[in-house]
CSV table of C-alpha atoms in Angstrom, one decimal:
chain,number,residue,atom,x,y,z
U,31,UNK,CA,21.9,67.2,49.9
U,32,UNK,CA,19.7,70.3,49.0
U,33,UNK,CA,18.6,69.9,52.5
U,34,UNK,CA,21.8,70.7,54.2
U,35,UNK,CA,22.5,73.7,51.9
U,36,UNK,CA,18.8,74.4,52.1
U,37,UNK,CA,20.2,74.5,56.4
U,38,UNK,CA,23.1,77.0,55.7
U,39,UNK,CA,21.6,79.4,54.3
U,40,UNK,CA,18.8,80.2,56.5
U,41,UNK,CA,21.7,79.8,58.9
U,42,UNK,CA,23.7,83.0,57.1
U,43,UNK,CA,19.9,84.1,56.7
U,44,UNK,CA,19.0,84.1,60.8
U,45,UNK,CA,22.6,85.4,61.1
U,46,UNK,CA,22.7,88.4,59.0
U,47,UNK,CA,19.0,88.7,60.1
U,48,UNK,CA,20.3,88.7,63.4
U,49,UNK,CA,23.8,90.8,63.2
U,50,UNK,CA,21.1,93.8,61.8
U,51,UNK,CA,18.7,92.8,64.8
U,52,UNK,CA,21.3,93.0,67.1
U,53,UNK,CA,23.3,96.1,65.7
U,54,UNK,CA,20.0,98.4,66.5
U,55,UNK,CA,18.8,97.6,69.1
U,56,UNK,CA,21.5,98.6,70.9
U,57,UNK,CA,22.3,101.9,68.5
U,58,UNK,CA,18.8,103.1,68.5
U,59,UNK,CA,19.0,103.7,72.6
U,60,UNK,CA,23.4,105.7,72.5
U,61,UNK,CA,22.1,108.1,69.4
U,62,UNK,CA,18.4,108.0,71.2
U,63,UNK,CA,20.7,109.7,74.0
U,64,UNK,CA,22.8,111.5,71.9
U,65,UNK,CA,19.3,113.3,70.2
U,66,UNK,CA,18.7,114.0,74.2
U,67,UNK,CA,15.7,112.2,73.8
U,68,UNK,CA,13.4,112.2,77.0
U,69,UNK,CA,14.1,108.5,79.7
U,70,UNK,CA,10.8,107.8,79.0
U,71,UNK,CA,11.3,108.2,75.1
U,72,UNK,CA,14.3,105.4,75.5
U,73,UNK,CA,12.1,103.3,77.5
U,74,UNK,CA,8.8,103.5,75.4
U,75,UNK,CA,10.9,102.6,72.2
U,76,UNK,CA,11.3,99.7,74.0
U,77,UNK,CA,8.4,98.9,74.7
U,78,UNK,CA,7.8,99.0,70.7
U,79,UNK,CA,9.4,97.2,70.1
U,80,UNK,CA,7.7,93.9,72.0
U,81,UNK,CA,4.3,95.0,71.3
U,82,UNK,CA,5.7,94.9,67.2
U,83,UNK,CA,7.0,91.7,68.1
U,84,UNK,CA,4.0,90.1,69.6
U,85,UNK,CA,1.6,91.4,67.2
U,86,UNK,CA,3.7,89.8,64.2
U,87,UNK,CA,4.1,86.6,65.8
U,88,UNK,CA,0.8,86.6,65.9
U,89,UNK,CA,-0.3,87.6,62.0
U,90,UNK,CA,2.8,86.4,59.8
U,91,UNK,CA,2.0,83.5,59.7
U,92,UNK,CA,-1.5,84.6,57.7
U,93,UNK,CA,0.5,86.3,55.3
U,94,UNK,CA,2.4,83.4,55.3
U,95,UNK,CA,-0.6,80.6,54.0
U,96,UNK,CA,-1.3,83.5,51.3
U,97,UNK,CA,1.6,84.5,50.1
U,98,UNK,CA,4.5,81.7,50.5
U,99,UNK,CA,7.7,81.3,52.8
U,100,UNK,CA,9.9,83.5,50.7
U,101,UNK,CA,8.0,85.9,50.1
U,102,UNK,CA,6.3,86.8,53.1
U,103,UNK,CA,10.2,86.6,53.8
U,104,UNK,CA,11.1,89.2,51.7
U,105,UNK,CA,8.3,91.2,52.8
U,106,UNK,CA,9.8,90.6,55.6
U,107,UNK,CA,12.9,92.5,55.0
U,108,UNK,CA,12.1,94.8,52.5
U,109,UNK,CA,10.3,95.9,56.1
U,110,UNK,CA,13.5,96.4,58.2
U,111,UNK,CA,15.0,98.0,55.4
U,112,UNK,CA,12.9,100.8,55.6
U,113,UNK,CA,12.2,101.1,59.2
U,114,UNK,CA,16.6,100.8,59.4
U,115,UNK,CA,16.6,103.4,56.8
U,116,UNK,CA,13.9,106.1,58.2
U,117,UNK,CA,15.4,105.4,61.5
U,118,UNK,CA,17.8,107.5,60.1
U,119,UNK,CA,16.0,110.2,58.3
U,120,UNK,CA,12.8,110.3,61.6
U,121,UNK,CA,14.8,111.5,63.9
U,122,UNK,CA,12.0,112.9,66.2
U,123,UNK,CA,12.0,110.2,70.0
U,124,UNK,CA,7.5,110.0,68.9
U,125,UNK,CA,9.6,108.1,65.6
U,126,UNK,CA,11.6,106.3,66.5
U,127,UNK,CA,8.5,104.6,69.4
U,128,UNK,CA,6.5,103.9,65.3
U,129,UNK,CA,9.4,102.8,63.7
U,130,UNK,CA,10.7,100.2,66.8
U,131,UNK,CA,6.6,98.4,66.3
U,132,UNK,CA,7.6,97.9,63.1
U,133,UNK,CA,11.2,95.8,63.2
U,134,UNK,CA,9.8,93.7,66.3
U,135,UNK,CA,6.8,93.1,63.8
U,136,UNK,CA,10.1,91.9,60.8
U,137,UNK,CA,11.4,90.5,63.3
U,138,UNK,CA,9.2,88.1,64.8
U,139,UNK,CA,7.9,87.6,61.5
U,140,UNK,CA,10.8,87.1,60.4
U,141,UNK,CA,12.4,84.7,62.6
U,142,UNK,CA,9.1,82.4,62.8
U,143,UNK,CA,9.9,82.7,59.1
U,144,UNK,CA,12.7,80.3,59.2
U,145,UNK,CA,12.0,78.7,62.0
U,146,UNK,CA,9.0,77.1,59.8
U,147,UNK,CA,11.2,76.6,57.2
U,148,UNK,CA,14.4,75.0,59.2
U,149,UNK,CA,11.4,72.7,61.2
U,150,UNK,CA,10.2,71.1,57.7
U,151,UNK,CA,14.4,69.9,57.4
U,152,UNK,CA,14.7,69.0,59.6
U,153,UNK,CA,13.3,64.9,61.5
U,154,UNK,CA,14.0,63.6,64.9
U,155,UNK,CA,17.9,62.6,64.9
U,156,UNK,CA,18.8,66.0,63.3
U,157,UNK,CA,16.6,68.1,65.2
U,158,UNK,CA,18.4,68.7,68.3
U,159,UNK,CA,21.5,69.5,66.6
U,160,UNK,CA,19.8,71.7,64.0
U,161,UNK,CA,18.0,74.0,67.6
U,162,UNK,CA,21.6,73.8,69.5
U,163,UNK,CA,23.0,74.9,66.3
U,164,UNK,CA,20.2,78.2,65.1
U,165,UNK,CA,20.5,78.9,69.4
U,166,UNK,CA,24.7,79.2,69.1
U,167,UNK,CA,24.5,81.4,65.7
U,168,UNK,CA,21.4,83.9,67.5
U,169,UNK,CA,23.9,84.6,70.3
U,170,UNK,CA,26.8,85.2,68.8
U,171,UNK,CA,25.5,86.5,65.5
U,172,UNK,CA,23.4,89.2,68.0
U,173,UNK,CA,26.9,89.4,70.7
U,174,UNK,CA,28.3,90.7,66.5
U,175,UNK,CA,26.2,93.1,65.7
U,176,UNK,CA,26.6,94.5,68.9
U,177,UNK,CA,30.6,94.9,69.0
U,178,UNK,CA,29.6,96.5,65.2
U,179,UNK,CA,28.9,99.7,67.0
U,180,UNK,CA,32.1,100.3,68.1
U,181,UNK,CA,33.6,100.4,64.3
U,182,UNK,CA,30.7,102.2,63.3
U,183,UNK,CA,30.4,104.8,66.4
U,184,UNK,CA,26.7,106.5,66.2
U,185,UNK,CA,27.1,109.5,64.9
U,186,UNK,CA,25.8,110.5,60.8
U,187,UNK,CA,24.8,107.7,58.7
U,188,UNK,CA,26.6,104.6,58.8
U,189,UNK,CA,25.5,102.5,61.7
U,190,UNK,CA,22.1,102.9,59.7
U,191,UNK,CA,23.3,102.2,56.3
U,192,UNK,CA,25.3,98.5,58.1
U,193,UNK,CA,22.0,97.4,60.0
U,194,UNK,CA,20.2,97.8,56.7
U,195,UNK,CA,22.3,95.9,54.5
U,196,UNK,CA,22.8,93.3,56.9
U,197,UNK,CA,19.2,93.4,56.7
U,198,UNK,CA,18.4,93.6,52.7
U,199,UNK,CA,21.1,90.5,53.2
U,200,UNK,CA,19.6,88.5,55.2
U,201,UNK,CA,16.9,87.2,52.1
U,202,UNK,CA,19.4,86.8,49.7
U,203,UNK,CA,20.1,82.7,50.9
U,204,UNK,CA,16.5,82.2,50.7
U,205,UNK,CA,15.3,83.8,47.9
U,206,UNK,CA,17.9,81.8,46.4
U,207,UNK,CA,16.9,78.3,47.4
U,208,UNK,CA,15.8,76.5,44.3
U,209,UNK,CA,13.8,73.9,47.0
U,210,UNK,CA,10.2,72.8,47.7
U,211,UNK,CA,9.1,75.8,49.8
U,212,UNK,CA,7.4,73.9,53.2
U,213,UNK,CA,4.1,73.5,54.1
U,214,UNK,CA,1.5,76.8,55.3
U,215,UNK,CA,2.1,77.2,58.9
U,216,UNK,CA,-0.2,76.3,61.4
U,217,UNK,CA,-2.8,77.5,64.0
U,218,UNK,CA,-0.6,76.7,67.9
U,219,UNK,CA,-1.7,76.9,71.1
U,220,UNK,CA,0.6,78.7,74.1
U,221,UNK,CA,-2.2,77.9,77.3
U,222,UNK,CA,-1.2,80.7,80.1
U,223,UNK,CA,-3.2,79.0,82.0
U,224,UNK,CA,-1.7,75.6,81.9
U,225,UNK,CA,1.3,76.8,81.9
U,226,UNK,CA,0.3,78.1,86.1
U,227,UNK,CA,-1.1,75.0,86.5
U,228,UNK,CA,1.9,73.4,85.2
U,229,UNK,CA,4.1,75.0,87.1
U,230,UNK,CA,3.5,79.0,88.8
U,231,UNK,CA,7.1,79.4,89.8
U,232,UNK,CA,7.2,79.7,85.4
U,233,UNK,CA,4.9,82.5,85.9
U,234,UNK,CA,6.4,83.9,88.6
U,235,UNK,CA,10.6,83.8,86.0
U,236,UNK,CA,9.1,84.7,82.9
U,237,UNK,CA,7.3,88.0,84.0
U,238,UNK,CA,10.9,88.7,86.1
U,239,UNK,CA,13.3,87.6,83.1
U,240,UNK,CA,10.9,89.8,80.9
U,241,UNK,CA,11.3,92.7,83.0
U,242,UNK,CA,14.7,92.1,83.6
U,243,UNK,CA,16.0,91.4,80.9
U,244,UNK,CA,13.8,94.5,79.5
U,245,UNK,CA,15.3,97.0,81.1
U,246,UNK,CA,18.4,96.2,81.1
U,247,UNK,CA,19.2,95.3,76.6
U,248,UNK,CA,17.0,99.0,76.4
U,249,UNK,CA,17.7,101.0,79.0
U,250,UNK,CA,21.7,100.6,80.3
U,251,UNK,CA,23.4,101.4,76.9
U,252,UNK,CA,22.1,105.1,78.6
U,253,UNK,CA,23.5,104.4,81.4
U,254,UNK,CA,27.0,103.8,80.0
U,255,UNK,CA,26.0,107.0,78.1
U,256,UNK,CA,25.0,108.9,80.7
U,257,UNK,CA,28.0,107.6,82.8
U,258,UNK,CA,30.0,109.5,80.2
U,259,UNK,CA,31.0,106.7,77.5
U,260,UNK,CA,31.6,106.2,73.7
U,261,UNK,CA,30.1,104.3,71.7
U,262,UNK,CA,33.3,101.6,71.2
U,263,UNK,CA,32.8,101.1,75.4
U,264,UNK,CA,29.1,100.5,75.0
U,265,UNK,CA,29.3,98.2,71.8
U,266,UNK,CA,32.9,96.3,74.3
U,267,UNK,CA,30.2,96.1,77.5
U,268,UNK,CA,27.1,94.9,76.2
U,269,UNK,CA,29.0,92.3,74.5
U,270,UNK,CA,31.3,90.9,77.6
U,271,UNK,CA,27.6,91.0,79.4
U,272,UNK,CA,26.9,88.7,75.8
U,273,UNK,CA,28.7,86.2,75.7
U,274,UNK,CA,29.1,85.7,79.6
U,275,UNK,CA,25.8,85.2,79.3
U,276,UNK,CA,26.0,82.5,76.6
U,277,UNK,CA,28.2,80.9,78.1
U,278,UNK,CA,27.1,80.1,81.4
U,279,UNK,CA,24.2,78.8,80.2
U,280,UNK,CA,25.3,75.5,79.4
U,281,UNK,CA,26.9,75.0,83.0
U,282,UNK,CA,23.9,75.9,85.2
U,283,UNK,CA,21.9,74.2,82.1
U,284,UNK,CA,23.0,70.8,83.1
U,285,UNK,CA,23.8,71.3,86.6
U,286,UNK,CA,19.8,71.7,86.6
U,287,UNK,CA,19.8,68.5,85.4
U,288,UNK,CA,20.6,66.9,87.8
U,289,UNK,CA,19.3,69.1,90.9
U,290,UNK,CA,16.9,70.4,92.5
U,291,UNK,CA,16.1,73.6,88.4
U,292,UNK,CA,14.5,75.7,91.6
U,293,UNK,CA,17.8,75.6,93.6
U,294,UNK,CA,19.8,76.6,90.6
U,295,UNK,CA,16.9,79.6,90.0
U,296,UNK,CA,16.9,80.8,93.1
U,297,UNK,CA,21.3,81.2,93.4
U,298,UNK,CA,21.8,82.7,90.1
U,299,UNK,CA,18.6,84.8,90.4
U,300,UNK,CA,20.5,86.1,94.1
U,301,UNK,CA,22.9,86.7,92.6
U,302,UNK,CA,21.5,89.1,90.2
U,303,UNK,CA,19.7,91.0,92.0
U,304,UNK,CA,22.9,91.4,94.1
U,305,UNK,CA,25.1,92.4,91.3
U,306,UNK,CA,22.4,94.8,90.9
U,307,UNK,CA,23.0,96.6,94.4
U,308,UNK,CA,26.2,96.1,94.1
U,309,UNK,CA,25.8,98.7,90.5
U,310,UNK,CA,23.6,101.1,92.2
U,311,UNK,CA,25.9,101.9,95.3
U,312,UNK,CA,28.7,101.0,93.5
U,313,UNK,CA,27.9,104.3,90.2
U,314,UNK,CA,30.8,102.7,88.6
U,315,UNK,CA,31.5,105.4,85.7
U,316,UNK,CA,34.5,103.8,83.8
U,317,UNK,CA,37.2,101.2,84.2
U,318,UNK,CA,37.4,98.0,85.1
U,319,UNK,CA,34.3,97.6,87.4
U,320,UNK,CA,32.2,98.4,86.0
U,321,UNK,CA,33.1,95.4,82.8
U,322,UNK,CA,32.9,94.0,85.8
U,323,UNK,CA,29.4,94.0,86.7
U,324,UNK,CA,28.1,94.3,83.4
U,325,UNK,CA,29.1,90.5,82.6
U,326,UNK,CA,28.4,89.1,86.4
U,327,UNK,CA,24.8,90.4,85.1
U,328,UNK,CA,25.0,87.6,82.9
U,329,UNK,CA,25.7,86.2,83.9
U,330,UNK,CA,23.9,85.3,86.3
U,331,UNK,CA,20.7,86.7,84.8
U,332,UNK,CA,21.4,85.9,81.4
U,333,UNK,CA,20.8,81.5,81.8
U,334,UNK,CA,17.6,81.9,83.6
U,335,UNK,CA,14.5,81.4,80.8
U,336,UNK,CA,16.1,78.9,80.2
U,337,UNK,CA,15.6,76.7,82.6
U,338,UNK,CA,12.8,78.0,84.1
U,339,UNK,CA,11.8,76.6,80.8
U,340,UNK,CA,13.1,73.3,81.6
U,341,UNK,CA,11.6,73.8,84.9
U,342,UNK,CA,8.2,74.2,83.3
U,343,UNK,CA,8.2,71.1,81.6
U,344,UNK,CA,9.8,69.1,84.4
U,345,UNK,CA,6.1,68.5,85.5
U,346,UNK,CA,4.1,69.4,82.0
U,347,UNK,CA,2.2,66.0,81.2
U,348,UNK,CA,3.6,64.7,77.4
U,349,UNK,CA,3.0,66.4,74.8
U,350,UNK,CA,2.2,69.9,76.3
U,351,UNK,CA,5.7,71.4,75.8
U,352,UNK,CA,4.6,73.4,73.0
U,353,UNK,CA,1.7,74.9,74.8
U,354,UNK,CA,3.4,75.5,78.3
U,355,UNK,CA,6.2,77.2,76.4
U,356,UNK,CA,4.4,78.8,74.3
U,357,UNK,CA,2.3,80.3,77.4
U,358,UNK,CA,6.1,81.8,78.6
U,359,UNK,CA,6.2,83.2,75.7
U,360,UNK,CA,3.4,84.9,76.0
U,361,UNK,CA,4.0,86.2,79.7
U,362,UNK,CA,7.6,87.1,78.7
U,363,UNK,CA,6.4,89.6,76.0
U,364,UNK,CA,4.9,91.6,78.3
U,365,UNK,CA,7.5,92.0,81.6
U,366,UNK,CA,10.3,93.2,78.0
U,367,UNK,CA,7.3,95.1,77.6
U,368,UNK,CA,6.2,96.7,80.2
U,369,UNK,CA,10.3,96.4,82.3
U,370,UNK,CA,11.6,99.5,80.5
U,371,UNK,CA,8.5,102.0,81.4
U,372,UNK,CA,8.4,101.1,84.6
U,373,UNK,CA,12.9,101.9,84.4
U,374,UNK,CA,12.9,105.3,82.7
U,375,UNK,CA,10.1,106.3,85.3
U,376,UNK,CA,12.6,105.0,88.6
U,377,UNK,CA,15.4,106.1,86.5
U,378,UNK,CA,13.5,109.8,86.2
U,379,UNK,CA,12.9,109.7,90.3
U,380,UNK,CA,16.0,108.9,91.7
U,381,UNK,CA,19.0,108.3,88.2
U,382,UNK,CA,20.5,106.5,85.9
U,383,UNK,CA,21.9,103.6,88.1
U,384,UNK,CA,18.4,103.1,88.9
U,385,UNK,CA,17.2,100.4,86.4
U,386,UNK,CA,19.5,98.5,88.3
U,387,UNK,CA,16.7,98.5,91.1
U,388,UNK,CA,13.8,97.6,88.8
U,389,UNK,CA,16.8,94.3,88.1
U,390,UNK,CA,17.1,93.9,91.8
U,391,UNK,CA,13.9,93.7,92.8
U,392,UNK,CA,12.4,91.6,90.2
U,393,UNK,CA,15.8,88.6,90.9
U,394,UNK,CA,15.5,89.3,94.1
U,395,UNK,CA,11.7,87.9,93.7
U,396,UNK,CA,12.3,85.3,91.7
U,397,UNK,CA,15.1,83.4,94.1
U,398,UNK,CA,11.9,84.5,96.8
U,399,UNK,CA,9.0,82.7,94.6
U,400,UNK,CA,11.2,80.6,94.1
U,401,UNK,CA,12.6,79.6,97.5
U,402,UNK,CA,9.0,79.2,98.7
U,403,UNK,CA,7.4,76.9,96.0
U,404,UNK,CA,11.0,74.1,97.4
U,405,UNK,CA,9.0,74.6,100.9
U,406,UNK,CA,5.2,73.5,99.2
U,407,UNK,CA,6.0,71.5,95.8
U,408,UNK,CA,8.4,68.0,96.3
U,409,UNK,CA,10.9,67.8,94.0
U,410,UNK,CA,11.0,65.8,90.5
U,411,UNK,CA,13.3,63.5,89.9
U,412,UNK,CA,15.6,63.3,87.3
U,413,UNK,CA,15.3,60.3,85.6
U,414,UNK,CA,11.7,61.9,84.8
U,415,UNK,CA,12.6,65.5,83.4
U,416,UNK,CA,13.5,66.1,79.9
U,417,UNK,CA,17.2,67.9,79.5
U,418,UNK,CA,17.4,71.4,79.6
U,419,UNK,CA,18.5,73.6,76.2
U,420,UNK,CA,20.4,76.2,76.2
U,421,UNK,CA,17.9,79.3,74.2
U,422,UNK,CA,18.4,82.8,73.6
U,423,UNK,CA,18.1,84.5,77.4
U,424,UNK,CA,16.8,88.5,75.4
U,425,UNK,CA,14.8,89.2,72.3
U,426,UNK,CA,15.6,86.1,70.5
U,427,UNK,CA,12.6,83.5,71.4
U,428,UNK,CA,9.4,83.7,68.8
U,429,UNK,CA,6.9,80.8,68.7
U,430,UNK,CA,8.6,79.6,65.8
U,431,UNK,CA,11.6,78.8,67.8
U,432,UNK,CA,9.3,76.5,70.2
U,433,UNK,CA,8.4,74.8,67.9
U,434,UNK,CA,12.4,73.8,66.6
U,435,UNK,CA,12.8,73.4,70.1
U,436,UNK,CA,13.0,68.7,69.7
U,437,UNK,CA,11.2,69.2,73.3
U,438,UNK,CA,8.4,69.3,71.9
U,439,UNK,CA,9.5,65.3,71.3
U,440,UNK,CA,11.0,64.4,74.2
U,441,UNK,CA,9.2,62.4,76.5
U,442,UNK,CA,10.3,62.2,80.7
U,443,UNK,CA,12.7,58.6,81.3
U,444,UNK,CA,10.3,57.3,84.0
U,445,UNK,CA,12.4,55.8,86.9
U,446,UNK,CA,14.0,52.3,85.3
U,447,UNK,CA,13.0,51.3,88.6
U,448,UNK,CA,9.6,51.4,88.1
U,449,UNK,CA,9.0,49.0,85.2
U,450,UNK,CA,9.2,45.6,85.3
U,451,UNK,CA,11.9,43.5,82.7
U,452,UNK,CA,9.9,43.3,79.3
U,453,UNK,CA,6.1,44.4,80.4
U,454,UNK,CA,4.6,47.6,80.8
U,455,UNK,CA,5.1,50.4,83.6
U,456,UNK,CA,1.9,49.7,86.2
U,457,UNK,CA,0.6,53.5,86.0
U,458,UNK,CA,1.2,54.0,89.2
U,459,UNK,CA,4.6,54.4,87.9
U,460,UNK,CA,3.7,56.9,85.3
U,461,UNK,CA,1.7,58.7,87.3
U,462,UNK,CA,2.4,63.1,86.0
U,463,UNK,CA,4.5,62.1,83.9
U,464,UNK,CA,2.8,60.1,80.9
U,465,UNK,CA,-0.9,60.8,81.7
U,466,UNK,CA,-2.8,62.3,78.5
U,467,UNK,CA,-4.2,65.7,78.9
U,468,UNK,CA,-6.9,67.3,77.0
U,469,UNK,CA,-6.5,69.9,75.3
U,470,UNK,CA,-7.9,72.8,76.5
U,471,UNK,CA,-9.6,76.0,75.3
U,472,UNK,CA,-6.3,78.5,75.0
U,473,UNK,CA,-5.2,82.0,73.0
U,474,UNK,CA,-3.9,81.4,69.9
U,475,UNK,CA,-1.5,82.6,68.1
U,476,UNK,CA,-0.3,80.6,64.6
U,477,UNK,CA,2.8,79.1,64.1
U,478,UNK,CA,4.4,75.9,61.5
U,479,UNK,CA,3.2,72.6,62.6
U,480,UNK,CA,5.6,70.5,62.7
U,481,UNK,CA,6.4,66.8,60.1
U,482,UNK,CA,6.7,63.7,61.6
U,483,UNK,CA,10.6,61.8,60.2
U,484,UNK,CA,10.2,58.6,57.6
U,485,UNK,CA,9.4,55.9,60.0
U,486,UNK,CA,7.9,57.5,62.3
U,487,UNK,CA,4.3,56.7,64.4
U,488,UNK,CA,2.3,59.7,64.3
U,489,UNK,CA,0.6,60.4,67.9
U,490,UNK,CA,-2.6,59.7,66.7
U,491,UNK,CA,-6.2,57.5,67.9
U,492,UNK,CA,-6.4,57.0,63.5
U,493,UNK,CA,-5.1,53.8,62.6
U,494,UNK,CA,-1.9,54.5,60.2
U,495,UNK,CA,-2.5,53.0,57.4
U,496,UNK,CA,-0.4,50.5,54.8
């Protein structure tokens, strides 16, 4: 019962955090455009968030080791609250770029703490359910946060105060718990070299998704403002995009479990590139057409990253999922940081609609790369894959999310016909699936170390004590 209450408390805290983050991200883009910030400055605001997020992913685990989960989480919530209130008091482009980096820092730290806590409470039987519910709550809360701007507007102090209230209330569920804290977050490897050896396509996909989604998330609200949309219309526009993108993940993910995932990546990325080009050509100013185009963008672009993670995992050896998915997270973060800067230059040189030239370019490049990789590397048989799981399409994935993902411990299923009855599978039947891979030096980022459920056999050469 206490474990269930702790999980609910963590879900509530995470939902409040994502609500505040969704509101703040959309608010700063629109309010910054209203304040006359340059497109370059608006792009750098998005870059600042990504830089802060990466920095938080690296340094916050050290803070958790020093002061514990509850105090560290309280620090993150306090920083988030102070930051959004300073956005109201310090309305300047340089100030908002710096403050946005602090927002990314505290968001990464708070998310990792919640996820490490959930990872401690979960066992192998409940981990998949907890991960799915957690992902769904985050997507829904972020969308509701964006919709809140339709109610609060962008002028005055109200939207900033509402965001601050959400951030400070996010610490209450964990602060009020009487259950013991989990163990300190331990180190884990995020290996980009291993990721490239496992799947070159995954590297391209992670970077392309970061470039496109970072550009869209940061500067599409500015495009809406330039097209004379009011705050409520922009909020509804992004809510439609998020909802359609979230709904599209499951059917396309399940389809990728049955056919070559690269074929699904080709189709979705080509579709997203076409939608980007149509937006450039039509340059809609208002009405239903803009809602259709933005919704179709979410439909094609938002499932891509989760499918790419699943594809990389298909070719990873047992025990490598955490390192491979972590490498993708690092590449995604680089794309999220670079994309808004490049798009702001294109928008300055051409027109605000030029941001869709950037998204179309990277989605098109991903489609071509995936198609060529289909000619080079054979498809992984469906029986040897680890199943798809939905993930956030833009900024809701941290190293803690990778740790909580149940695929860290799932094994690809060998083909049934390859193993004789009541006997171990011959070596050739498990080639490329169950051969252990030696751990190599890699980029170190800290996250929570999973603890086995009671009764589970440890993956170790040491004999288990009686």
